[in-house]
Tab-separated table of C-alpha atoms in Angstrom:
chain	number	residue	atom	x	y	z
A	23	MET	CA	26.998	-35.637	-14.272
A	24	LYS	CA	25.738	-32.783	-15.683
A	25	LYS	CA	22.250	-33.428	-14.819
A	26	LEU	CA	23.580	-34.379	-11.467
A	27	ILE	CA	24.208	-31.388	-11.386
A	28	LEU	CA	22.050	-29.518	-12.955
A	29	ALA	CA	19.374	-31.324	-10.389
A	30	ALA	CA	22.427	-30.190	-7.093
A	31	VAL	CA	21.640	-26.633	-8.280
A	32	ALA	CA	18.025	-26.228	-7.927
A	33	THR	CA	17.179	-28.903	-4.464
A	34	MET	CA	20.535	-25.810	-3.544
A	35	ALA	CA	17.981	-23.043	-4.962
A	36	LEU	CA	14.270	-25.277	-3.378
A	37	GLY	CA	16.850	-24.732	-0.198
A	38	SER	CA	17.134	-21.071	-1.139
A	39	ALA	CA	13.692	-19.721	-1.247
A	40	VAL	CA	12.586	-22.100	1.768
A	41	GLN	CA	14.777	-20.665	3.892
A	42	ALA	CA	13.937	-16.784	2.436
A	43	GLN	CA	9.668	-17.378	3.581
A	44	GLU	CA	10.433	-18.221	6.916
A	45	THR	CA	12.658	-15.586	7.969
A	46	VAL	CA	10.347	-12.751	7.926
A	47	ARG	CA	12.669	-8.823	8.376
A	48	ILE	CA	11.098	-6.881	10.022
A	49	ALA	CA	11.124	-3.107	10.518
A	50	THR	CA	10.936	-0.710	13.423
A	51	GLU	CA	12.163	2.825	13.866
A	52	GLY	CA	13.969	2.008	17.264
A	53	ALA	CA	13.353	5.441	19.181
A	54	TYR	CA	9.696	5.573	21.229
A	55	ALA	CA	10.025	3.388	23.668
A	56	PRO	CA	7.882	1.673	25.461
A	57	TRP	CA	6.811	0.064	21.891
A	58	ASN	CA	10.141	0.105	20.551
A	59	PHE	CA	13.719	1.377	21.398
A	60	LEU	CA	16.717	0.497	21.351
A	61	ASP	CA	18.702	-1.432	24.466
A	62	ASP	CA	22.134	-1.185	26.040
A	63	SER	CA	23.379	-2.725	23.305
A	64	GLY	CA	22.226	-0.950	20.362
A	65	ALA	CA	19.805	-3.589	19.275
A	66	PRO	CA	16.144	-3.301	19.419
A	67	ALA	CA	14.121	-3.478	22.341
A	68	GLY	CA	10.015	-3.116	23.248
A	69	PHE	CA	6.646	-3.787	23.110
A	70	GLU	CA	6.532	-4.659	19.553
A	71	ILE	CA	9.947	-6.229	19.751
A	72	ASP	CA	8.739	-8.322	21.815
A	73	LEU	CA	5.583	-9.170	20.468
A	74	GLY	CA	6.993	-9.940	17.504
A	75	ASN	CA	9.099	-11.862	18.290
A	76	ALA	CA	5.929	-13.893	19.724
A	77	ILE	CA	4.177	-13.995	16.403
A	78	CYS	CA	7.138	-15.461	14.269
A	79	ALA	CA	7.278	-18.147	17.242
A	80	GLN	CA	4.323	-18.666	17.211
A	81	ALA	CA	3.739	-18.959	13.601
A	82	GLY	CA	6.898	-21.095	12.955
A	83	LEU	CA	9.482	-17.901	11.316
A	84	THR	CA	12.390	-16.208	11.843
A	85	CYS	CA	12.310	-12.693	12.716
A	86	GLU	CA	14.853	-10.440	11.976
A	87	TRP	CA	14.549	-7.006	13.197
A	88	ILE	CA	15.906	-3.686	11.483
A	89	THR	CA	15.564	0.036	12.041
A	90	ASN	CA	14.386	2.563	9.934
A	91	ASP	CA	14.109	5.899	9.847
A	92	TRP	CA	10.273	7.196	10.586
A	93	ASP	CA	10.095	9.041	7.585
A	94	SER	CA	11.346	6.583	5.415
A	95	ILE	CA	9.291	3.741	7.132
A	96	ILE	CA	7.012	2.786	4.598
A	97	PRO	CA	8.619	4.105	0.633
A	98	ASN	CA	10.786	0.642	2.001
A	99	LEU	CA	8.407	-1.665	2.797
A	100	LEU	CA	7.343	-0.456	-0.725
A	101	ALA	CA	11.098	-1.098	-2.067
A	102	GLY	CA	10.768	-4.357	-0.416
A	103	ASN	CA	14.323	-3.727	1.695
A	104	TYR	CA	12.043	-5.524	4.186
A	105	ASP	CA	8.767	-7.056	4.769
A	106	VAL	CA	6.714	-6.311	7.555
A	107	ILE	CA	6.458	-2.432	9.640
A	108	MET	CA	6.256	-3.193	13.506
A	109	ALA	CA	6.586	0.492	14.958
A	110	GLY	CA	3.568	1.904	16.837
A	111	MET	CA	1.689	2.611	14.223
A	112	SER	CA	-1.707	3.578	13.872
A	113	ILE	CA	-4.300	2.041	11.250
A	114	THR	CA	-5.593	4.835	8.933
A	115	GLU	CA	-7.584	5.347	6.020
A	116	GLU	CA	-4.881	7.288	4.183
A	117	ARG	CA	-1.988	4.642	5.259
A	118	LEU	CA	-4.379	2.250	4.031
A	119	GLN	CA	-4.602	3.492	0.539
A	120	THR	CA	-0.962	2.576	0.427
A	121	ILE	CA	0.214	-0.628	2.531
A	122	ASP	CA	-1.943	-2.927	4.286
A	123	PHE	CA	-2.392	-3.304	7.840
A	124	THR	CA	-2.653	-6.808	10.130
A	125	GLN	CA	-5.571	-6.912	12.881
A	126	ASN	CA	-4.529	-4.075	15.297
A	127	TYR	CA	-2.645	-5.406	18.555
A	128	PHE	CA	-3.551	-1.968	20.434
A	129	PRO	CA	-7.010	-1.073	20.638
A	130	PRO	CA	-7.352	2.783	19.492
A	131	ASP	CA	-5.723	4.503	22.141
A	132	PRO	CA	-5.968	8.763	22.289
A	133	SER	CA	-3.965	11.062	22.148
A	134	LYS	CA	-2.732	13.830	24.655
A	135	PHE	CA	-1.445	17.065	24.618
A	136	ILE	CA	1.791	17.305	27.217
A	137	ALA	CA	2.560	20.733	28.482
A	138	ALA	CA	4.931	22.390	31.220
A	139	ALA	CA	3.763	22.087	34.217
A	140	GLY	CA	1.302	25.606	35.421
A	141	SER	CA	1.874	27.109	32.361
A	142	GLY	CA	-2.247	27.493	31.192
A	143	ILE	CA	-1.692	26.291	27.570
A	144	ASP	CA	-5.882	25.034	26.558
A	145	PRO	CA	-5.730	23.050	23.307
A	146	SER	CA	-9.084	23.656	22.803
A	147	ALA	CA	-8.114	27.833	22.950
A	148	LEU	CA	-5.036	27.738	21.184
A	149	GLU	CA	-3.578	30.838	19.222
A	150	GLY	CA	-0.374	31.660	18.362
A	151	LYS	CA	1.099	28.740	20.027
A	152	ARG	CA	3.931	26.492	18.379
A	153	VAL	CA	2.947	22.447	19.167
A	154	GLY	CA	5.375	19.713	17.772
A	155	VAL	CA	4.502	16.697	16.468
A	156	GLN	CA	6.590	13.524	14.781
A	157	GLY	CA	6.122	13.963	11.430
A	158	GLY	CA	4.469	11.859	9.596
A	159	THR	CA	1.736	10.631	11.869
A	160	ILE	CA	-1.873	10.182	13.390
A	161	GLN	CA	-1.318	13.306	15.649
A	162	ALA	CA	1.201	15.270	13.052
A	163	ALA	CA	-1.907	15.660	10.062
A	164	TYR	CA	-4.138	16.495	13.352
A	165	ALA	CA	-2.520	19.454	14.205
A	166	GLU	CA	-2.029	20.996	10.871
A	167	GLU	CA	-6.030	19.900	10.324
A	168	ASN	CA	-7.113	21.578	13.507
A	169	LEU	CA	-4.810	23.903	14.497
A	170	GLY	CA	-2.109	24.523	12.426
A	171	ALA	CA	-4.244	28.126	11.404
A	172	THR	CA	-3.521	30.038	14.037
A	173	ASN	CA	-0.560	27.931	14.945
A	174	THR	CA	2.993	27.054	14.345
A	175	VAL	CA	2.759	23.488	14.080
A	176	VAL	CA	6.840	21.930	14.266
A	177	SER	CA	7.577	19.219	13.508
A	178	PHE	CA	10.331	16.452	14.292
A	179	GLY	CA	12.105	13.316	13.520
A	180	THR	CA	11.753	11.565	16.359
A	181	ALA	CA	8.934	12.082	19.070
A	182	ASP	CA	12.051	12.365	21.884
A	183	GLN	CA	13.114	15.547	19.462
A	184	ALA	CA	10.196	16.644	19.793
A	185	MET	CA	10.165	16.365	23.927
A	186	ALA	CA	14.036	17.730	24.115
A	187	ASP	CA	12.266	20.520	22.583
A	188	LEU	CA	9.677	21.338	24.962
A	189	ALA	CA	12.360	20.274	28.288
A	190	ALA	CA	14.202	23.767	26.424
A	191	GLY	CA	11.150	25.963	26.043
A	192	ASN	CA	11.311	25.767	22.460
A	193	LEU	CA	7.608	24.311	22.498
A	194	ASP	CA	4.349	25.713	24.914
A	195	THR	CA	2.898	22.255	23.431
A	196	ILE	CA	2.890	18.648	22.035
A	197	LEU	CA	-0.051	16.118	20.564
A	198	ALA	CA	1.387	12.554	20.747
A	199	ASP	CA	0.363	9.043	21.907
A	200	GLY	CA	-0.988	8.611	25.504
A	201	ALA	CA	0.849	5.266	25.004
A	202	TYR	CA	4.170	7.141	24.995
A	203	LEU	CA	3.699	9.802	27.143
A	204	GLU	CA	2.472	8.839	30.224
A	205	PRO	CA	6.206	7.384	31.377
A	206	VAL	CA	6.901	10.846	30.274
A	207	VAL	CA	5.235	12.379	32.228
A	208	THR	CA	5.361	10.444	35.359
A	209	ALA	CA	9.520	10.211	35.118
A	210	SER	CA	9.415	14.254	35.054
A	211	GLY	CA	8.474	14.320	38.994
A	212	GLY	CA	6.005	16.857	37.729
A	213	ALA	CA	7.541	19.541	35.423
A	214	MET	CA	5.239	18.781	32.875
A	215	GLU	CA	1.469	17.319	32.926
A	216	PHE	CA	-1.447	16.474	30.659
A	217	VAL	CA	-3.261	19.314	29.584
A	218	GLY	CA	-6.126	19.765	27.779
A	219	GLU	CA	-9.379	16.708	26.598
A	220	ASP	CA	-7.671	13.285	25.136
A	221	VAL	CA	-8.454	13.031	21.592
A	222	MET	CA	-8.448	9.471	19.463
A	223	ILE	CA	-7.577	9.210	16.721
A	224	GLY	CA	-7.179	5.587	13.738
A	225	ASP	CA	-7.297	2.141	14.277
A	226	GLY	CA	-5.438	1.187	16.490
A	227	VAL	CA	-2.295	0.004	16.132
A	228	GLY	CA	-0.973	-2.757	14.073
A	229	ALA	CA	1.756	-4.131	11.873
A	230	GLY	CA	2.528	-2.338	7.657
A	231	ILE	CA	2.446	-5.046	5.522
A	232	ARG	CA	2.652	-5.177	1.621
A	233	LYS	CA	-0.517	-5.261	-0.446
A	234	ASP	CA	0.588	-8.523	-2.131
A	235	GLU	CA	2.063	-10.173	1.224
A	236	ALA	CA	-1.364	-11.765	1.858
A	237	GLU	CA	-1.067	-14.899	2.319
A	238	LEU	CA	2.091	-13.281	5.305
A	239	LYS	CA	-0.995	-11.302	6.549
A	240	ALA	CA	-2.738	-14.162	6.853
A	241	THR	CA	-0.196	-15.760	8.946
A	242	PHE	CA	0.282	-12.610	11.571
A	243	ASN	CA	-3.467	-12.557	11.816
A	244	ASP	CA	-3.534	-16.237	12.741
A	245	ALA	CA	-0.131	-15.726	14.658
A	246	LEU	CA	-1.971	-12.006	16.020
A	247	THR	CA	-5.867	-14.411	16.799
A	248	ALA	CA	-3.767	-17.384	18.979
A	249	LEU	CA	-1.896	-14.699	21.312
A	250	LYS	CA	-4.603	-12.850	21.654
A	251	ALA	CA	-6.450	-15.859	22.931
A	252	ASP	CA	-3.925	-16.809	24.992
A	253	GLY	CA	-3.412	-14.097	26.928
A	254	THR	CA	0.323	-13.075	25.957
A	255	VAL	CA	-0.764	-9.703	23.790
A	256	ASP	CA	-2.249	-8.615	27.175
A	257	GLN	CA	1.064	-9.674	29.119
A	258	LEU	CA	3.602	-8.024	26.978
A	259	ILE	CA	0.999	-4.343	27.140
A	260	ALA	CA	0.702	-4.570	31.151
A	261	GLN	CA	4.694	-5.943	30.589
A	262	TRP	CA	5.400	-2.276	29.260
A	263	PHE	CA	2.250	0.131	29.461
A	264	GLU	CA	1.734	0.746	33.599
A	265	GLY	CA	-1.559	0.124	33.837
A	266	ARG	CA	-3.570	-0.807	30.450
A	267	GLY	CA	-5.573	-3.964	29.045
A	268	PRO	CA	-6.085	-5.669	29.551
A	269	TYR	CA	-8.603	-5.642	25.906
A	270	PHE	CA	-7.437	-8.885	24.301
A	271	ALA	CA	-8.042	-12.455	26.319
A	272	GLU	CA	-10.906	-13.791	25.766
């Protein structure tokens, strides 16, 4: 009887382990539309949620979505609180020192400056201005390095907070992903405009994974390769980013 009980416990433990392996916990910020945001019911939605669900379906996995503040999203991945990050995160050499990435699912995208219409802001000759960025982003690093000596770089917890301060007149300009800013400019009804030249930073957007998760990275890469080839990734980009793509379908 004791052997039967032990065997049953071992079987249950093995079943639990398999089940745990089949569920992938994916963290997103939930505050960076159209990449990711919270819908009216408070559930994660957006391009990356649709793509993550497609990856899980392709790979035979179950997605569990977790929202996490941007400034602690990498530390909590490293702490094991989830398995993957899909949060509009650009692949950079600096981040690759800490975590790994899948292949990109959005190509390198221009960062852009936005300002109030008619402000006369010239990003190539900024001096004494207040430049808004989301903290911990590639734009924040670029602004500090290239604009910080002669301007005040103001970091915010979310991109939406920076936009609110720009609209209130507390900032002179914002530097952010073009894909995030384009619908903002369109929705402003002419109140906001792009200024200056585009800035190319990073190697595209990918899913962040711990360095010791080679098997999970391979699973995600295999699924992404298939979803690029069959047009799914391009379809989702076209759905969520007006006028973008196609980029990947053969």
